[in-house]
Amino acid sequence: MDALEPLYDFGGARFDLHDPEDRRLVCFMLSQALYGEATGVYCGKSLYTAYSLEAARFYLKQARQELNHLELFADIFRKLEMQPVPAHWSVKLLASHNNYYPLKVLMEHAIGEGMVLDIFRDVMLQTLPDDDERVPDVKKRLRVVCREEEEHIAWGEKETVRLLAERPWLRTPYYGLLELQLLIAPIVTRAFARRFKGHPVLAHLEGFVEHIKNRVWQQGQRLGFVPAARPGILPRMVAMAAGLALYTRSQFARSTSKLDKRYLEELGFSA
Ligand SMILES: [Fe+2]
Ligand SMILES: [Fe+2]
């Protein structure tokens, strides 16, 4: 599917970039994106743990792209004559860097960047008003970002599937983490809703959050760690505890270098 085709329909609701309240809302939204892109650059850290030439090539390319996204969002702020505000705490939490590779590929790439694309493509590309003379340029930049985010998600999904085949025990904590992430996501959107009640775009907020939850749920099923039917509260709590345990472990995980051990076979020489 095209990365630019929206999955949620905002029914023609638009922001007005000449209205001070709307400008505050768009600025708040873009500020979260700017922070996310700044932390996205740290994917370059994964070069140290990259196990193959393919992985090393990917992280090198991604770091360059995220750095470019950071600058593209800065251009958008300048174009719209806005001053970024600090990121919301929940965005900081969701964007925090993780050294533990199995968590990183699922939480940051597959799910995290998936939600980022939901917001860039479904919210920003639909609700910024095309009749504002500054918007076509802004959207041109956003489209570049969306296309590249889709590549990052595809990598995260490919790695998640590979890790699940290698370590099937990851299925339970992965599922628990998805449940936990779905608990946090509405907190982020509620922060928007509280600030700007009664807005035509925000009237869609509940529906949009529901859409994201369903999409992420189906994504987890497609990747093979979310059960066909949602289990009862007890197995869910067990999975969430396993997810938290894996998360705790990740906080103490030390990244270990890989390519210096595998470069000969990766380059096609005998090890
Ligand atoms: Fe990005
Ligand atoms: Fe990305």
mmCIF file of C-alpha atoms and ligand atoms in Angstrom:
data_model
loop_
_atom_site.group_PDB
_atom_site.id
_atom_site.type_symbol
_atom_site.label_atom_id
_atom_site.label_comp_id
_atom_site.label_asym_id
_atom_site.label_seq_id
_atom_site.Cartn_x
_atom_site.Cartn_y
_atom_site.Cartn_z
ATOM 1 C CA MET A 1 0.000 0.000 0.000
ATOM 2 C CA ASP A 2 1.117 3.576 -0.672
ATOM 3 C CA ALA A 3 2.688 5.187 2.398
ATOM 4 C CA LEU A 4 0.753 8.350 1.680
ATOM 5 C CA GLU A 5 -2.745 6.921 1.510
ATOM 6 C CA PRO A 6 -4.534 7.722 4.786
ATOM 7 C CA LEU A 7 -6.029 4.848 6.762
ATOM 8 C CA TYR A 8 -8.279 7.080 8.874
ATOM 9 C CA ASP A 9 -10.665 9.615 7.369
ATOM 10 C CA PHE A 10 -10.854 12.994 9.128
ATOM 11 C CA GLY A 11 -13.929 13.822 7.030
ATOM 12 C CA GLY A 12 -12.551 17.085 5.674
ATOM 13 C CA ALA A 13 -11.773 18.623 9.120
ATOM 14 C CA ARG A 14 -8.905 21.131 8.773
ATOM 15 C CA PHE A 15 -6.804 23.451 10.886
ATOM 16 C CA ASP A 16 -6.774 27.158 10.164
ATOM 17 C CA LEU A 17 -3.180 28.359 10.184
ATOM 18 C CA HIS A 18 -4.307 31.961 10.641
ATOM 19 C CA ASP A 19 -6.209 31.176 13.850
ATOM 20 C CA PRO A 20 -4.021 31.600 16.979
ATOM 21 C CA GLU A 21 -5.591 28.608 18.810
ATOM 22 C CA ASP A 22 -5.133 26.336 15.796
ATOM 23 C CA ARG A 23 -1.571 27.533 15.415
ATOM 24 C CA ARG A 24 -0.880 26.581 19.030
ATOM 25 C CA LEU A 25 -2.294 23.125 18.410
ATOM 26 C CA VAL A 26 -0.347 22.544 15.189
ATOM 27 C CA CYS A 27 2.791 23.872 16.894
ATOM 28 C CA PHE A 28 2.275 21.439 19.813
ATOM 29 C CA MET A 29 1.839 18.536 17.388
ATOM 30 C CA LEU A 30 4.878 19.488 15.291
ATOM 31 C CA SER A 31 6.959 19.942 18.451
ATOM 32 C CA GLN A 32 6.351 16.300 19.403
ATOM 33 C CA ALA A 33 7.426 15.278 15.903
ATOM 34 C CA LEU A 34 10.575 17.417 16.130
ATOM 35 C CA TYR A 35 11.545 15.764 19.436
ATOM 36 C CA GLY A 36 10.827 12.300 18.006
ATOM 37 C CA GLU A 37 13.084 12.970 15.034
ATOM 38 C CA ALA A 38 15.851 14.257 17.308
ATOM 39 C CA THR A 39 15.817 10.956 19.227
ATOM 40 C CA GLY A 40 15.390 9.022 15.972
ATOM 41 C CA VAL A 41 18.932 10.031 15.067
ATOM 42 C CA TYR A 42 20.192 7.758 17.880
ATOM 43 C CA CYS A 43 19.300 4.718 15.789
ATOM 44 C CA GLY A 44 22.890 5.251 14.609
ATOM 45 C CA LYS A 45 23.862 3.721 17.961
ATOM 46 C CA SER A 46 22.601 0.387 16.640
ATOM 47 C CA LEU A 47 25.584 0.248 14.291
ATOM 48 C CA TYR A 48 27.555 -1.103 17.249
ATOM 49 C CA THR A 49 25.188 -4.060 17.670
ATOM 50 C CA ALA A 50 24.410 -4.585 13.969
ATOM 51 C CA TYR A 51 24.909 -8.332 13.345
ATOM 52 C CA SER A 52 25.191 -8.203 9.570
ATOM 53 C CA LEU A 53 26.287 -5.934 6.767
ATOM 54 C CA GLU A 54 22.619 -5.541 5.840
ATOM 55 C CA ALA A 55 21.771 -4.319 9.367
ATOM 56 C CA ALA A 56 24.802 -1.987 9.440
ATOM 57 C CA ARG A 57 23.837 -0.538 6.071
ATOM 58 C CA PHE A 58 20.276 -0.019 7.231
ATOM 59 C CA TYR A 59 21.175 1.818 10.464
ATOM 60 C CA LEU A 60 23.660 4.011 8.656
ATOM 61 C CA LYS A 61 21.005 4.969 6.107
ATOM 62 C CA GLN A 62 18.323 5.425 8.763
ATOM 63 C CA ALA A 63 20.472 7.704 10.923
ATOM 64 C CA ARG A 64 21.111 9.900 7.889
ATOM 65 C CA GLN A 65 17.382 9.968 7.078
ATOM 66 C CA GLU A 66 16.335 10.791 10.673
ATOM 67 C CA LEU A 67 18.853 13.630 10.791
ATOM 68 C CA ASN A 68 17.335 14.890 7.556
ATOM 69 C CA HIS A 69 13.806 14.562 9.045
ATOM 70 C CA LEU A 70 14.917 16.676 12.004
ATOM 71 C CA GLU A 71 16.023 19.396 9.612
ATOM 72 C CA LEU A 72 12.875 19.059 7.471
ATOM 73 C CA PHE A 73 10.705 19.628 10.556
ATOM 74 C CA ALA A 74 12.838 22.614 11.500
ATOM 75 C CA ASP A 75 12.164 23.959 7.972
ATOM 76 C CA ILE A 76 8.436 23.413 8.554
ATOM 77 C CA PHE A 77 8.598 25.473 11.780
ATOM 78 C CA ARG A 78 10.379 28.263 9.946
ATOM 79 C CA LYS A 79 7.963 28.114 7.027
ATOM 80 C CA LEU A 80 4.972 28.393 9.395
ATOM 81 C CA GLU A 81 6.793 30.978 11.561
ATOM 82 C CA MET A 82 6.395 28.907 14.703
ATOM 83 C CA GLN A 83 8.662 28.414 17.708
ATOM 84 C CA PRO A 84 8.871 24.759 18.887
ATOM 85 C CA VAL A 85 7.761 23.969 22.462
ATOM 86 C CA PRO A 86 9.216 21.214 24.694
ATOM 87 C CA ALA A 87 7.969 17.655 24.114
ATOM 88 C CA HIS A 88 5.218 16.147 26.272
ATOM 89 C CA TRP A 89 6.472 13.677 28.914
ATOM 90 C CA SER A 90 4.587 10.757 27.343
ATOM 91 C CA VAL A 91 6.279 11.396 24.000
ATOM 92 C CA LYS A 92 9.643 11.465 25.786
ATOM 93 C CA LEU A 93 8.770 8.129 27.373
ATOM 94 C CA LEU A 94 7.696 6.546 24.089
ATOM 95 C CA ALA A 95 10.756 7.911 22.286
ATOM 96 C CA SER A 96 13.317 6.861 24.910
ATOM 97 C CA HIS A 97 16.242 4.962 23.488
ATOM 98 C CA ASN A 98 16.644 1.272 24.276
ATOM 99 C CA ASN A 99 19.914 -0.629 24.039
ATOM 100 C CA TYR A 100 18.289 -4.053 24.061
ATOM 101 C CA TYR A 101 17.961 -5.080 20.420
ATOM 102 C CA PRO A 102 14.800 -7.283 20.589
ATOM 103 C CA LEU A 103 12.916 -4.441 22.274
ATOM 104 C CA LYS A 104 14.335 -1.807 20.032
ATOM 105 C CA VAL A 105 13.177 -3.400 16.779
ATOM 106 C CA LEU A 106 9.658 -4.013 18.055
ATOM 107 C CA MET A 107 8.963 -0.970 20.225
ATOM 108 C CA GLU A 108 10.909 1.675 18.344
ATOM 109 C CA HIS A 109 10.792 0.554 14.736
ATOM 110 C CA ALA A 110 7.749 -1.667 14.139
ATOM 111 C CA ILE A 111 5.260 -0.150 16.618
ATOM 112 C CA GLY A 112 6.757 3.250 17.497
ATOM 113 C CA GLU A 113 7.532 4.404 13.976
ATOM 114 C CA GLY A 114 4.232 2.857 12.875
ATOM 115 C CA MET A 115 2.383 5.256 15.198
ATOM 116 C CA VAL A 116 4.596 8.112 14.024
ATOM 117 C CA LEU A 117 3.526 7.391 10.439
ATOM 118 C CA ASP A 118 -0.135 7.297 11.570
ATOM 119 C CA ILE A 119 0.242 10.849 12.862
ATOM 120 C CA PHE A 120 2.324 12.251 9.999
ATOM 121 C CA ARG A 121 0.229 10.690 7.246
ATOM 122 C CA ASP A 122 -3.271 10.519 8.706
ATOM 123 C CA VAL A 123 -3.307 13.680 10.819
ATOM 124 C CA MET A 124 -0.797 16.119 9.350
ATOM 125 C CA LEU A 125 -1.230 15.376 5.628
ATOM 126 C CA GLN A 126 -5.029 15.453 5.940
ATOM 127 C CA THR A 127 -5.655 18.295 8.350
ATOM 128 C CA LEU A 128 -3.167 20.954 7.253
ATOM 129 C CA PRO A 129 -5.173 23.243 4.940
ATOM 130 C CA ASP A 130 -4.185 23.046 1.259
ATOM 131 C CA ASP A 131 -5.601 26.532 0.625
ATOM 132 C CA ASP A 132 -2.897 28.065 2.841
ATOM 133 C CA GLU A 133 -0.015 29.204 0.606
ATOM 134 C CA ARG A 134 2.617 27.741 2.992
ATOM 135 C CA VAL A 135 1.120 24.251 3.174
ATOM 136 C CA PRO A 136 2.111 22.715 -0.220
ATOM 137 C CA ASP A 137 5.793 23.143 0.713
ATOM 138 C CA VAL A 138 5.174 21.752 4.191
ATOM 139 C CA LYS A 139 3.394 18.709 2.759
ATOM 140 C CA LYS A 140 6.169 18.117 0.248
ATOM 141 C CA ARG A 141 8.547 17.706 3.194
ATOM 142 C CA LEU A 142 6.084 15.576 5.121
ATOM 143 C CA ARG A 143 5.695 13.195 2.174
ATOM 144 C CA VAL A 144 9.460 12.618 2.078
ATOM 145 C CA VAL A 145 9.380 11.809 5.794
ATOM 146 C CA CYS A 146 6.368 9.446 5.445
ATOM 147 C CA ARG A 147 7.967 7.436 2.639
ATOM 148 C CA GLU A 148 11.133 6.945 4.688
ATOM 149 C CA GLU A 149 9.253 6.125 7.895
ATOM 150 C CA GLU A 150 7.534 3.344 5.990
ATOM 151 C CA GLU A 151 10.960 1.836 5.201
ATOM 152 C CA HIS A 152 11.908 1.994 8.890
ATOM 153 C CA ILE A 153 8.711 0.197 9.897
ATOM 154 C CA ALA A 154 9.328 -2.502 7.270
ATOM 155 C CA TRP A 155 12.797 -3.087 8.715
ATOM 156 C CA GLY A 156 11.434 -3.276 12.270
ATOM 157 C CA GLU A 157 8.812 -5.792 11.179
ATOM 158 C CA LYS A 158 11.330 -7.926 9.308
ATOM 159 C CA GLU A 159 13.625 -7.979 12.346
ATOM 160 C CA THR A 160 10.739 -8.721 14.725
ATOM 161 C CA VAL A 161 9.729 -11.763 12.655
ATOM 162 C CA ARG A 162 13.341 -12.967 12.507
ATOM 163 C CA LEU A 163 13.799 -12.601 16.273
ATOM 164 C CA LEU A 164 10.506 -14.383 17.009
ATOM 165 C CA ALA A 165 11.607 -17.336 14.856
ATOM 166 C CA GLU A 166 14.953 -17.394 16.656
ATOM 167 C CA ARG A 167 13.524 -16.875 20.189
ATOM 168 C CA PRO A 168 9.847 -17.920 20.324
ATOM 169 C CA TRP A 169 9.707 -17.080 24.066
ATOM 170 C CA LEU A 170 9.672 -13.393 23.079
ATOM 171 C CA ARG A 171 6.035 -13.808 21.973
ATOM 172 C CA THR A 172 4.575 -13.341 25.511
ATOM 173 C CA PRO A 173 6.588 -10.273 26.598
ATOM 174 C CA TYR A 174 6.109 -8.737 23.138
ATOM 175 C CA TYR A 175 2.364 -9.157 23.503
ATOM 176 C CA GLY A 176 2.431 -7.706 27.030
ATOM 177 C CA LEU A 177 4.410 -4.700 25.817
ATOM 178 C CA LEU A 178 1.886 -4.074 23.065
ATOM 179 C CA GLU A 179 -0.897 -4.097 25.672
ATOM 180 C CA LEU A 180 1.108 -1.623 27.783
ATOM 181 C CA GLN A 181 1.827 0.619 24.826
ATOM 182 C CA LEU A 182 -1.869 0.695 23.972
ATOM 183 C CA LEU A 183 -2.483 1.922 27.518
ATOM 184 C CA ILE A 184 0.011 4.780 27.107
ATOM 185 C CA ALA A 185 -1.055 5.923 23.615
ATOM 186 C CA PRO A 186 -4.400 7.421 24.715
ATOM 187 C CA ILE A 187 -2.574 9.463 27.415
ATOM 188 C CA VAL A 188 -0.639 11.241 24.646
ATOM 189 C CA THR A 189 -3.789 12.027 22.710
ATOM 190 C CA ARG A 190 -5.701 13.054 25.840
ATOM 191 C CA ALA A 191 -3.027 15.688 26.392
ATOM 192 C CA PHE A 192 -4.023 17.172 23.021
ATOM 193 C CA ALA A 193 -7.742 16.855 23.711
ATOM 194 C CA ARG A 194 -7.571 18.669 27.045
ATOM 195 C CA ARG A 195 -5.746 21.576 25.514
ATOM 196 C CA PHE A 196 -8.062 22.073 22.570
ATOM 197 C CA LYS A 197 -11.614 20.988 23.327
ATOM 198 C CA GLY A 198 -14.402 21.328 20.768
ATOM 199 C CA HIS A 199 -12.144 21.587 17.708
ATOM 200 C CA PRO A 200 -13.393 19.979 14.434
ATOM 201 C CA VAL A 201 -10.175 17.968 14.003
ATOM 202 C CA LEU A 202 -10.084 16.923 17.657
ATOM 203 C CA ALA A 203 -13.674 15.749 17.493
ATOM 204 C CA HIS A 204 -12.091 12.786 15.658
ATOM 205 C CA LEU A 205 -9.581 12.068 18.376
ATOM 206 C CA GLU A 206 -11.384 9.192 20.034
ATOM 207 C CA GLY A 207 -12.090 7.514 16.702
ATOM 208 C CA PHE A 208 -8.505 8.024 15.608
ATOM 209 C CA VAL A 209 -7.077 6.498 18.800
ATOM 210 C CA GLU A 210 -9.414 3.536 18.365
ATOM 211 C CA HIS A 211 -8.211 3.176 14.772
ATOM 212 C CA ILE A 212 -4.552 3.181 15.890
ATOM 213 C CA LYS A 213 -5.262 0.573 18.561
ATOM 214 C CA ASN A 214 -6.933 -1.706 15.996
ATOM 215 C CA ARG A 215 -4.192 -1.176 13.461
ATOM 216 C CA VAL A 216 -1.429 -1.963 15.971
ATOM 217 C CA TRP A 217 -3.373 -4.989 17.188
ATOM 218 C CA GLN A 218 -3.611 -6.341 13.627
ATOM 219 C CA GLN A 219 0.058 -5.534 13.068
ATOM 220 C CA GLY A 220 0.939 -7.674 16.126
ATOM 221 C CA GLN A 221 -1.193 -10.516 14.798
ATOM 222 C CA ARG A 222 0.449 -10.281 11.387
ATOM 223 C CA LEU A 223 3.890 -10.400 13.011
ATOM 224 C CA GLY A 224 2.809 -13.454 15.004
ATOM 225 C CA PHE A 225 2.850 -12.443 18.681
ATOM 226 C CA VAL A 226 -0.710 -11.227 19.289
ATOM 227 C CA PRO A 227 -3.300 -14.001 19.791
ATOM 228 C CA ALA A 228 -6.262 -14.316 17.404
ATOM 229 C CA ALA A 229 -8.702 -13.471 20.222
ATOM 230 C CA ARG A 230 -7.855 -11.133 23.104
ATOM 231 C CA PRO A 231 -7.195 -13.276 26.194
ATOM 232 C CA GLY A 232 -8.844 -12.660 29.580
ATOM 233 C CA ILE A 233 -7.520 -10.190 32.129
ATOM 234 C CA LEU A 234 -5.321 -12.737 33.947
ATOM 235 C CA PRO A 235 -3.267 -13.957 30.951
ATOM 236 C CA ARG A 236 -3.078 -10.322 29.879
ATOM 237 C CA MET A 237 -1.641 -9.308 33.250
ATOM 238 C CA VAL A 238 0.876 -12.187 33.040
ATOM 239 C CA ALA A 239 1.922 -11.036 29.571
ATOM 240 C CA MET A 240 2.226 -7.416 30.759
ATOM 241 C CA ALA A 241 4.366 -8.557 33.714
ATOM 242 C CA ALA A 242 6.582 -10.495 31.265
ATOM 243 C CA GLY A 243 6.749 -7.383 29.105
ATOM 244 C CA LEU A 244 7.733 -5.232 32.078
ATOM 245 C CA ALA A 245 10.365 -7.805 33.101
ATOM 246 C CA LEU A 246 11.829 -7.688 29.600
ATOM 247 C CA TYR A 247 11.730 -3.900 29.702
ATOM 248 C CA THR A 248 13.501 -3.891 33.085
ATOM 249 C CA ARG A 249 16.113 -6.239 31.682
ATOM 250 C CA SER A 250 16.559 -3.921 28.734
ATOM 251 C CA GLN A 251 17.472 -1.080 31.068
ATOM 252 C CA PHE A 252 20.525 -3.038 32.226
ATOM 253 C CA ALA A 253 21.379 -4.566 28.865
ATOM 254 C CA ARG A 254 24.824 -3.723 27.612
ATOM 255 C CA SER A 255 25.128 -3.596 23.892
ATOM 256 C CA THR A 256 27.752 -5.953 22.510
ATOM 257 C CA SER A 257 29.520 -5.473 19.230
ATOM 258 C CA LYS A 258 28.812 -7.986 16.474
ATOM 259 C CA LEU A 259 30.384 -7.068 13.173
ATOM 260 C CA ASP A 260 33.952 -7.401 14.491
ATOM 261 C CA LYS A 261 33.133 -11.075 15.159
ATOM 262 C CA ARG A 262 31.245 -11.757 11.952
ATOM 263 C CA TYR A 263 32.794 -9.541 9.294
ATOM 264 C CA LEU A 264 34.739 -12.313 7.560
ATOM 265 C CA GLU A 265 31.712 -14.510 6.874
ATOM 266 C CA GLU A 266 29.589 -11.449 6.138
ATOM 267 C CA LEU A 267 32.100 -10.425 3.483
ATOM 268 C CA GLY A 268 32.100 -13.943 2.014
ATOM 269 C CA PHE A 269 35.476 -15.086 3.364
ATOM 270 C CA SER A 270 35.858 -18.192 5.483
ATOM 271 C CA ALA A 271 35.503 -17.336 9.164
HETATM 272 FE FE FE B 1 11.915 10.099 11.182
HETATM 273 FE FE FE B 2 12.012 6.748 11.298
#
